Amino acid sequence: NAGVTQTPKFRVLKTGQSMTLLCAQDMNHEYMYWYRQDPGMGLRLIHYSVGEGTTAKGEVPDGYNVSRLKKQNFLLGLESAAPSQTSVYFCASRAWTGGAGQPQHFGDGTRLSIL
Amino acid sequence: TQLLEQSPQFLSIQEGENLTVYCNSSSVFSSLQWYRQEPGEGPVLLVTVVTGGEVKKLKRLTFQFGDARKDSSLHITAAQPGDTGLYLCAVLLNYGGSQGNLIFGKGTKLSVKP
C-alpha cells in the first residue's frame, strides 16, 4: 500500500549543482503535482501534470523543470540549485474527477538544503 | 494577497480543551477541503465540504462550511496529543487550465500538551 513515494527523503546540495527528485504513485492517478513548503508560506504549487506527457506551470515554477514520461512518475529537476530553493518538496497525485472532493494524496516529502 | 486566511497561526493547548480554527476568504468557493499534516509527513485529507452551511463530523472534529461558502471552521472537542499537527484548508480552482489545482492556506499549527 505504497501510495505516493518520493525519493530521496533528504539531500544537501551545493549552489549550482543539479538534481532530480522522483515521485512515483501506484494509484493510477491522472493528475500529479509538485509543491514546496516553506515556513510561513504554506504549500505552493511549482508544476503539475494532468496526464502522461503533459506538464504545466504552477504558482512558483522558476528554476524548476518537470517531466511526466510515464503515468506513474513525475520528476522535478533543479538545473542549477540556489539557496532560495532550500525547502521541503511534496509530490501529490489525484484521480480525475468531474466534480469536487477528490483528495490529493501526498508523499512524505523531500527535505532539500542548498548551501 | 493570500486567498485563504487561516487563524490562529499557532495554538498551544492542554489535553482535554476545546478549540476552533478558522479559514476565511473574500471569495466564494464551490468546495473546501481540510488537511492535517503531522511532523515529517505529507498532508492527509480530513474532509471536503461542498454545501453552504454544511456540517460534517469526524469523531471529535466538527467541520462547518459558511452559508455563503466563503469561510470554514474546524472545531475539536476534548483535544488529545494525537491531534497535534498543522491544519490546512484548501480550495479547488476551476478556471482556465488550472482545473483541479488546490490553493492552500498557510495553516494553523496546533500543539496539544498532555
Short mmCIF file of N, CA, C and O in Angstrom, two decimals, chain B residues 20-95:
data_model
loop_
_atom_site.label_atom_id
_atom_site.label_comp_id
_atom_site.label_asym_id
_atom_site.label_seq_id
_atom_site.Cartn_x
_atom_site.Cartn_y
_atom_site.Cartn_z
N THR B 20 -11.21 25.97 18.29
CA THR B 20 -11.75 26.22 16.95
C THR B 20 -10.71 26.96 16.13
O THR B 20 -10.11 27.92 16.61
N VAL B 21 -10.50 26.51 14.92
CA VAL B 21 -9.62 27.22 13.98
C VAL B 21 -10.45 27.61 12.76
O VAL B 21 -11.46 26.98 12.46
N TYR B 22 -9.98 28.65 12.09
CA TYR B 22 -10.79 29.27 11.04
C TYR B 22 -10.04 29.38 9.73
O TYR B 22 -8.80 29.49 9.69
N CYS B 23 -10.82 29.37 8.68
CA CYS B 23 -10.30 29.54 7.32
C CYS B 23 -11.24 30.53 6.63
O CYS B 23 -12.42 30.22 6.43
N ASN B 24 -10.73 31.71 6.30
CA ASN B 24 -11.58 32.78 5.78
C ASN B 24 -11.10 33.30 4.43
O ASN B 24 -9.90 33.29 4.14
N SER B 25 -12.04 33.76 3.65
CA SER B 25 -11.72 34.35 2.36
C SER B 25 -12.81 35.35 1.97
O SER B 25 -13.91 35.31 2.51
N SER B 26 -12.49 36.22 1.05
CA SER B 26 -13.50 37.12 0.50
C SER B 26 -14.11 36.54 -0.77
O SER B 26 -15.03 37.14 -1.34
N SER B 27 -13.62 35.39 -1.20
CA SER B 27 -14.10 34.75 -2.42
C SER B 27 -15.07 33.61 -2.08
O SER B 27 -15.03 33.06 -0.98
N VAL B 28 -15.89 33.29 -3.03
CA VAL B 28 -16.84 32.19 -2.89
C VAL B 28 -16.26 30.95 -3.56
O VAL B 28 -15.70 31.04 -4.66
N PHE B 29 -16.41 29.81 -2.91
CA PHE B 29 -15.83 28.59 -3.43
C PHE B 29 -16.89 27.50 -3.58
O PHE B 29 -17.85 27.45 -2.83
N SER B 30 -16.67 26.63 -4.55
CA SER B 30 -17.60 25.52 -4.74
C SER B 30 -17.38 24.42 -3.71
O SER B 30 -18.30 23.64 -3.43
N SER B 31 -16.19 24.35 -3.15
CA SER B 31 -15.90 23.34 -2.13
C SER B 31 -14.66 23.76 -1.36
O SER B 31 -13.91 24.64 -1.80
N LEU B 32 -14.46 23.14 -0.24
CA LEU B 32 -13.29 23.45 0.60
C LEU B 32 -12.86 22.16 1.28
O LEU B 32 -13.70 21.35 1.69
N GLN B 33 -11.55 21.98 1.35
CA GLN B 33 -11.02 20.78 1.99
C GLN B 33 -10.17 21.17 3.20
O GLN B 33 -9.56 22.23 3.24
N TRP B 34 -10.17 20.27 4.18
CA TRP B 34 -9.28 20.38 5.34
C TRP B 34 -8.31 19.21 5.33
O TRP B 34 -8.72 18.06 5.17
N TYR B 35 -7.03 19.53 5.51
CA TYR B 35 -5.98 18.53 5.61
C TYR B 35 -5.29 18.66 6.96
O TYR B 35 -5.21 19.74 7.52
N ARG B 36 -4.74 17.55 7.44
CA ARG B 36 -3.88 17.58 8.61
C ARG B 36 -2.51 17.04 8.21
O ARG B 36 -2.42 16.00 7.54
N GLN B 37 -1.49 17.76 8.64
CA GLN B 37 -0.13 17.36 8.34
C GLN B 37 0.63 17.14 9.64
O GLN B 37 0.77 18.07 10.44
N GLU B 38 1.09 15.92 9.86
CA GLU B 38 1.88 15.62 11.04
C GLU B 38 3.35 15.83 10.72
O GLU B 38 3.77 15.76 9.56
N PRO B 39 4.16 16.10 11.73
CA PRO B 39 5.59 16.38 11.50
C PRO B 39 6.27 15.27 10.71
O PRO B 39 6.11 14.09 10.99
N GLY B 40 6.99 15.66 9.66
CA GLY B 40 7.74 14.70 8.86
C GLY B 40 6.90 13.95 7.84
O GLY B 40 7.40 13.01 7.19
N GLU B 41 5.64 14.33 7.69
CA GLU B 41 4.77 13.64 6.75
C GLU B 41 4.07 14.63 5.83
O GLU B 41 4.11 15.83 6.04
N GLY B 42 3.42 14.09 4.80
CA GLY B 42 2.65 14.93 3.92
C GLY B 42 1.24 15.13 4.45
O GLY B 42 0.79 14.40 5.33
N PRO B 43 0.54 16.15 3.95
CA PRO B 43 -0.85 16.38 4.38
C PRO B 43 -1.75 15.21 4.02
O PRO B 43 -1.55 14.54 3.02
N VAL B 44 -2.76 15.00 4.87
CA VAL B 44 -3.74 13.95 4.65
C VAL B 44 -5.12 14.60 4.72
O VAL B 44 -5.42 15.34 5.66
N LEU B 45 -5.96 14.29 3.74
CA LEU B 45 -7.30 14.87 3.70
C LEU B 45 -8.15 14.39 4.89
O LEU B 45 -8.22 13.21 5.18
N LEU B 46 -8.80 15.37 5.55
CA LEU B 46 -9.73 15.05 6.62
C LEU B 46 -11.17 15.07 6.10
O LEU B 46 -11.95 14.15 6.38
N VAL B 47 -11.51 16.12 5.37
CA VAL B 47 -12.90 16.27 4.94
C VAL B 47 -13.00 17.22 3.76
O VAL B 47 -12.12 18.08 3.59
N THR B 48 -14.05 17.07 2.98
CA THR B 48 -14.41 18.04 1.95
C THR B 48 -15.82 18.52 2.24
O THR B 48 -16.71 17.71 2.47
N VAL B 49 -16.02 19.84 2.24
CA VAL B 49 -17.36 20.40 2.40
C VAL B 49 -17.73 21.11 1.11
O VAL B 49 -16.89 21.77 0.49
N VAL B 50 -18.98 20.94 0.69
CA VAL B 50 -19.38 21.46 -0.61
C VAL B 50 -20.64 22.33 -0.58
O VAL B 50 -20.88 23.10 -1.50
N THR B 51 -21.45 22.22 0.46
CA THR B 51 -22.73 22.93 0.52
C THR B 51 -22.67 24.02 1.59
O THR B 51 -22.20 23.75 2.71
N GLY B 52 -23.14 25.22 1.24
CA GLY B 52 -23.17 26.30 2.22
C GLY B 52 -23.92 25.87 3.47
O GLY B 52 -25.02 25.33 3.37
N GLY B 53 -23.33 26.11 4.65
CA GLY B 53 -23.97 25.72 5.90
C GLY B 53 -23.73 24.28 6.31
O GLY B 53 -24.15 23.87 7.40
N GLU B 54 -23.06 23.52 5.47
CA GLU B 54 -22.84 22.10 5.74
C GLU B 54 -21.99 21.89 6.99
O GLU B 54 -21.04 22.63 7.24
N VAL B 55 -22.38 20.89 7.78
CA VAL B 55 -21.61 20.49 8.96
C VAL B 55 -21.25 19.01 8.81
O VAL B 55 -22.13 18.19 8.54
N LYS B 56 -19.98 18.71 8.97
CA LYS B 56 -19.54 17.32 8.93
C LYS B 56 -18.77 17.01 10.20
O LYS B 56 -18.01 17.84 10.69
N LYS B 57 -18.98 15.79 10.69
CA LYS B 57 -18.29 15.38 11.91
C LYS B 57 -17.41 14.17 11.63
O LYS B 57 -17.79 13.24 10.93
N LEU B 58 -16.23 14.22 12.22
CA LEU B 58 -15.26 13.13 12.11
C LEU B 58 -14.76 12.90 13.53
O LEU B 58 -13.83 13.54 13.99
N LYS B 59 -15.43 11.96 14.23
CA LYS B 59 -15.13 11.69 15.64
C LYS B 59 -15.22 12.99 16.44
O LYS B 59 -16.30 13.56 16.56
N ARG B 60 -14.13 13.50 16.99
CA ARG B 60 -14.19 14.70 17.82
C ARG B 60 -14.00 15.98 17.00
O ARG B 60 -13.95 17.08 17.57
N LEU B 61 -13.89 15.87 15.71
CA LEU B 61 -13.68 17.03 14.85
C LEU B 61 -15.00 17.38 14.16
O LEU B 61 -15.67 16.51 13.60
N THR B 62 -15.36 18.65 14.20
CA THR B 62 -16.56 19.15 13.54
C THR B 62 -16.16 20.24 12.56
O THR B 62 -15.52 21.21 12.94
N PHE B 63 -16.54 20.05 11.32
CA PHE B 63 -16.21 20.99 10.24
C PHE B 63 -17.49 21.68 9.80
O PHE B 63 -18.53 21.05 9.65
N GLN B 64 -17.38 22.98 9.55
CA GLN B 64 -18.55 23.72 9.06
C GLN B 64 -18.13 24.59 7.89
O GLN B 64 -17.08 25.25 7.93
N PHE B 65 -18.96 24.61 6.87
CA PHE B 65 -18.78 25.49 5.72
C PHE B 65 -19.74 26.65 5.88
O PHE B 65 -20.93 26.44 6.17
N GLY B 66 -19.26 27.86 5.71
CA GLY B 66 -20.12 29.01 5.90
C GLY B 66 -21.28 29.05 4.92
O GLY B 66 -21.20 28.49 3.82
N ASP B 67 -22.35 29.70 5.34
CA ASP B 67 -23.54 29.78 4.50
C ASP B 67 -23.23 30.36 3.11
O ASP B 67 -23.81 29.94 2.11
N ALA B 68 -22.35 31.34 3.08
CA ALA B 68 -22.00 31.99 1.82
C ALA B 68 -20.85 31.29 1.09
O ALA B 68 -20.41 31.77 0.04
N ARG B 69 -20.38 30.21 1.64
CA ARG B 69 -19.28 29.42 1.07
C ARG B 69 -18.01 30.24 0.90
O ARG B 69 -17.26 30.08 -0.08
N LYS B 70 -17.75 31.16 1.86
CA LYS B 70 -16.53 31.95 1.83
C LYS B 70 -15.59 31.56 2.97
O LYS B 70 -14.43 31.98 2.99
N ASP B 71 -16.09 30.80 3.93
CA ASP B 71 -15.27 30.51 5.09
C ASP B 71 -15.63 29.16 5.67
O ASP B 71 -16.69 28.58 5.36
N SER B 72 -14.77 28.69 6.55
CA SER B 72 -15.00 27.38 7.18
C SER B 72 -14.33 27.38 8.54
O SER B 72 -13.41 28.16 8.81
N SER B 73 -14.85 26.52 9.40
CA SER B 73 -14.24 26.36 10.71
C SER B 73 -14.06 24.89 11.03
O SER B 73 -14.78 24.02 10.50
N LEU B 74 -13.10 24.63 11.90
CA LEU B 74 -12.82 23.28 12.39
C LEU B 74 -12.81 23.36 13.91
O LEU B 74 -12.03 24.12 14.49
N HIS B 75 -13.70 22.61 14.54
CA HIS B 75 -13.79 22.59 15.99
C HIS B 75 -13.36 21.22 16.49
O HIS B 75 -13.82 20.20 15.96
N ILE B 76 -12.46 21.21 17.46
CA ILE B 76 -12.03 19.95 18.06
C ILE B 76 -12.48 19.93 19.51
O ILE B 76 -12.21 20.87 20.28
N THR B 77 -13.17 18.89 19.87
CA THR B 77 -13.67 18.71 21.23
C THR B 77 -12.71 17.80 22.00
O THR B 77 -12.29 16.77 21.49
N ALA B 78 -12.39 18.22 23.21
CA ALA B 78 -11.53 17.41 24.09
C ALA B 78 -10.26 16.97 23.37
O ALA B 78 -10.03 15.78 23.15
N ALA B 79 -9.47 17.96 23.00
CA ALA B 79 -8.26 17.70 22.20
C ALA B 79 -7.33 16.71 22.90
O ALA B 79 -7.23 16.67 24.13
N GLN B 80 -6.67 15.91 22.07
CA GLN B 80 -5.72 14.92 22.55
C GLN B 80 -4.35 15.16 21.91
O GLN B 80 -4.28 15.77 20.83
N PRO B 81 -3.28 14.69 22.53
CA PRO B 81 -1.95 14.90 21.93
C PRO B 81 -1.85 14.40 20.49
O PRO B 81 -1.11 14.96 19.69
N GLY B 82 -2.61 13.39 20.15
CA GLY B 82 -2.61 12.88 18.78
C GLY B 82 -3.20 13.84 17.77
O GLY B 82 -3.07 13.63 16.56
N ASP B 83 -3.85 14.90 18.24
CA ASP B 83 -4.40 15.92 17.33
C ASP B 83 -3.33 16.93 16.92
O ASP B 83 -3.58 17.78 16.05
N THR B 84 -2.19 16.86 17.54
CA THR B 84 -1.09 17.78 17.21
C THR B 84 -0.74 17.68 15.74
O THR B 84 -0.62 16.59 15.18
N GLY B 85 -0.58 18.85 15.13
CA GLY B 85 -0.22 18.87 13.71
C GLY B 85 -0.53 20.22 13.10
O GLY B 85 -0.97 21.15 13.77
N LEU B 86 -0.31 20.30 11.80
CA LEU B 86 -0.62 21.50 11.03
C LEU B 86 -1.93 21.27 10.29
O LEU B 86 -2.05 20.31 9.53
N TYR B 87 -2.89 22.14 10.52
CA TYR B 87 -4.20 22.01 9.88
C TYR B 87 -4.28 23.01 8.74
O TYR B 87 -4.15 24.22 8.95
N LEU B 88 -4.51 22.49 7.56
CA LEU B 88 -4.52 23.29 6.34
C LEU B 88 -5.90 23.26 5.71
O LEU B 88 -6.51 22.20 5.58
N CYS B 89 -6.37 24.43 5.30
CA CYS B 89 -7.56 24.43 4.47
C CYS B 89 -7.13 24.68 3.03
O CYS B 89 -6.07 25.27 2.78
N ALA B 90 -7.93 24.21 2.09
CA ALA B 90 -7.57 24.32 0.68
C ALA B 90 -8.84 24.40 -0.15
O ALA B 90 -9.86 23.80 0.19
N VAL B 91 -8.76 25.16 -1.24
CA VAL B 91 -9.90 25.28 -2.14
C VAL B 91 -9.46 24.92 -3.55
O VAL B 91 -8.30 25.11 -3.93
N LEU B 92 -10.44 24.45 -4.31
CA LEU B 92 -10.18 23.99 -5.66
C LEU B 92 -10.37 25.14 -6.64
O LEU B 92 -11.39 25.83 -6.59
N LEU B 93 -9.41 25.37 -7.50
CA LEU B 93 -9.56 26.35 -8.56
C LEU B 93 -10.09 25.67 -9.79
O LEU B 93 -9.59 24.64 -10.21
N ASN B 94 -11.11 26.24 -10.37
CA ASN B 94 -11.72 25.63 -11.55
C ASN B 94 -11.89 26.67 -12.63
O ASN B 94 -12.99 27.06 -12.98
N TYR B 95 -10.77 27.14 -13.14
CA TYR B 95 -10.86 28.06 -14.25
C TYR B 95 -9.67 27.85 -15.18
O TYR B 95 -8.60 27.43 -14.76
#
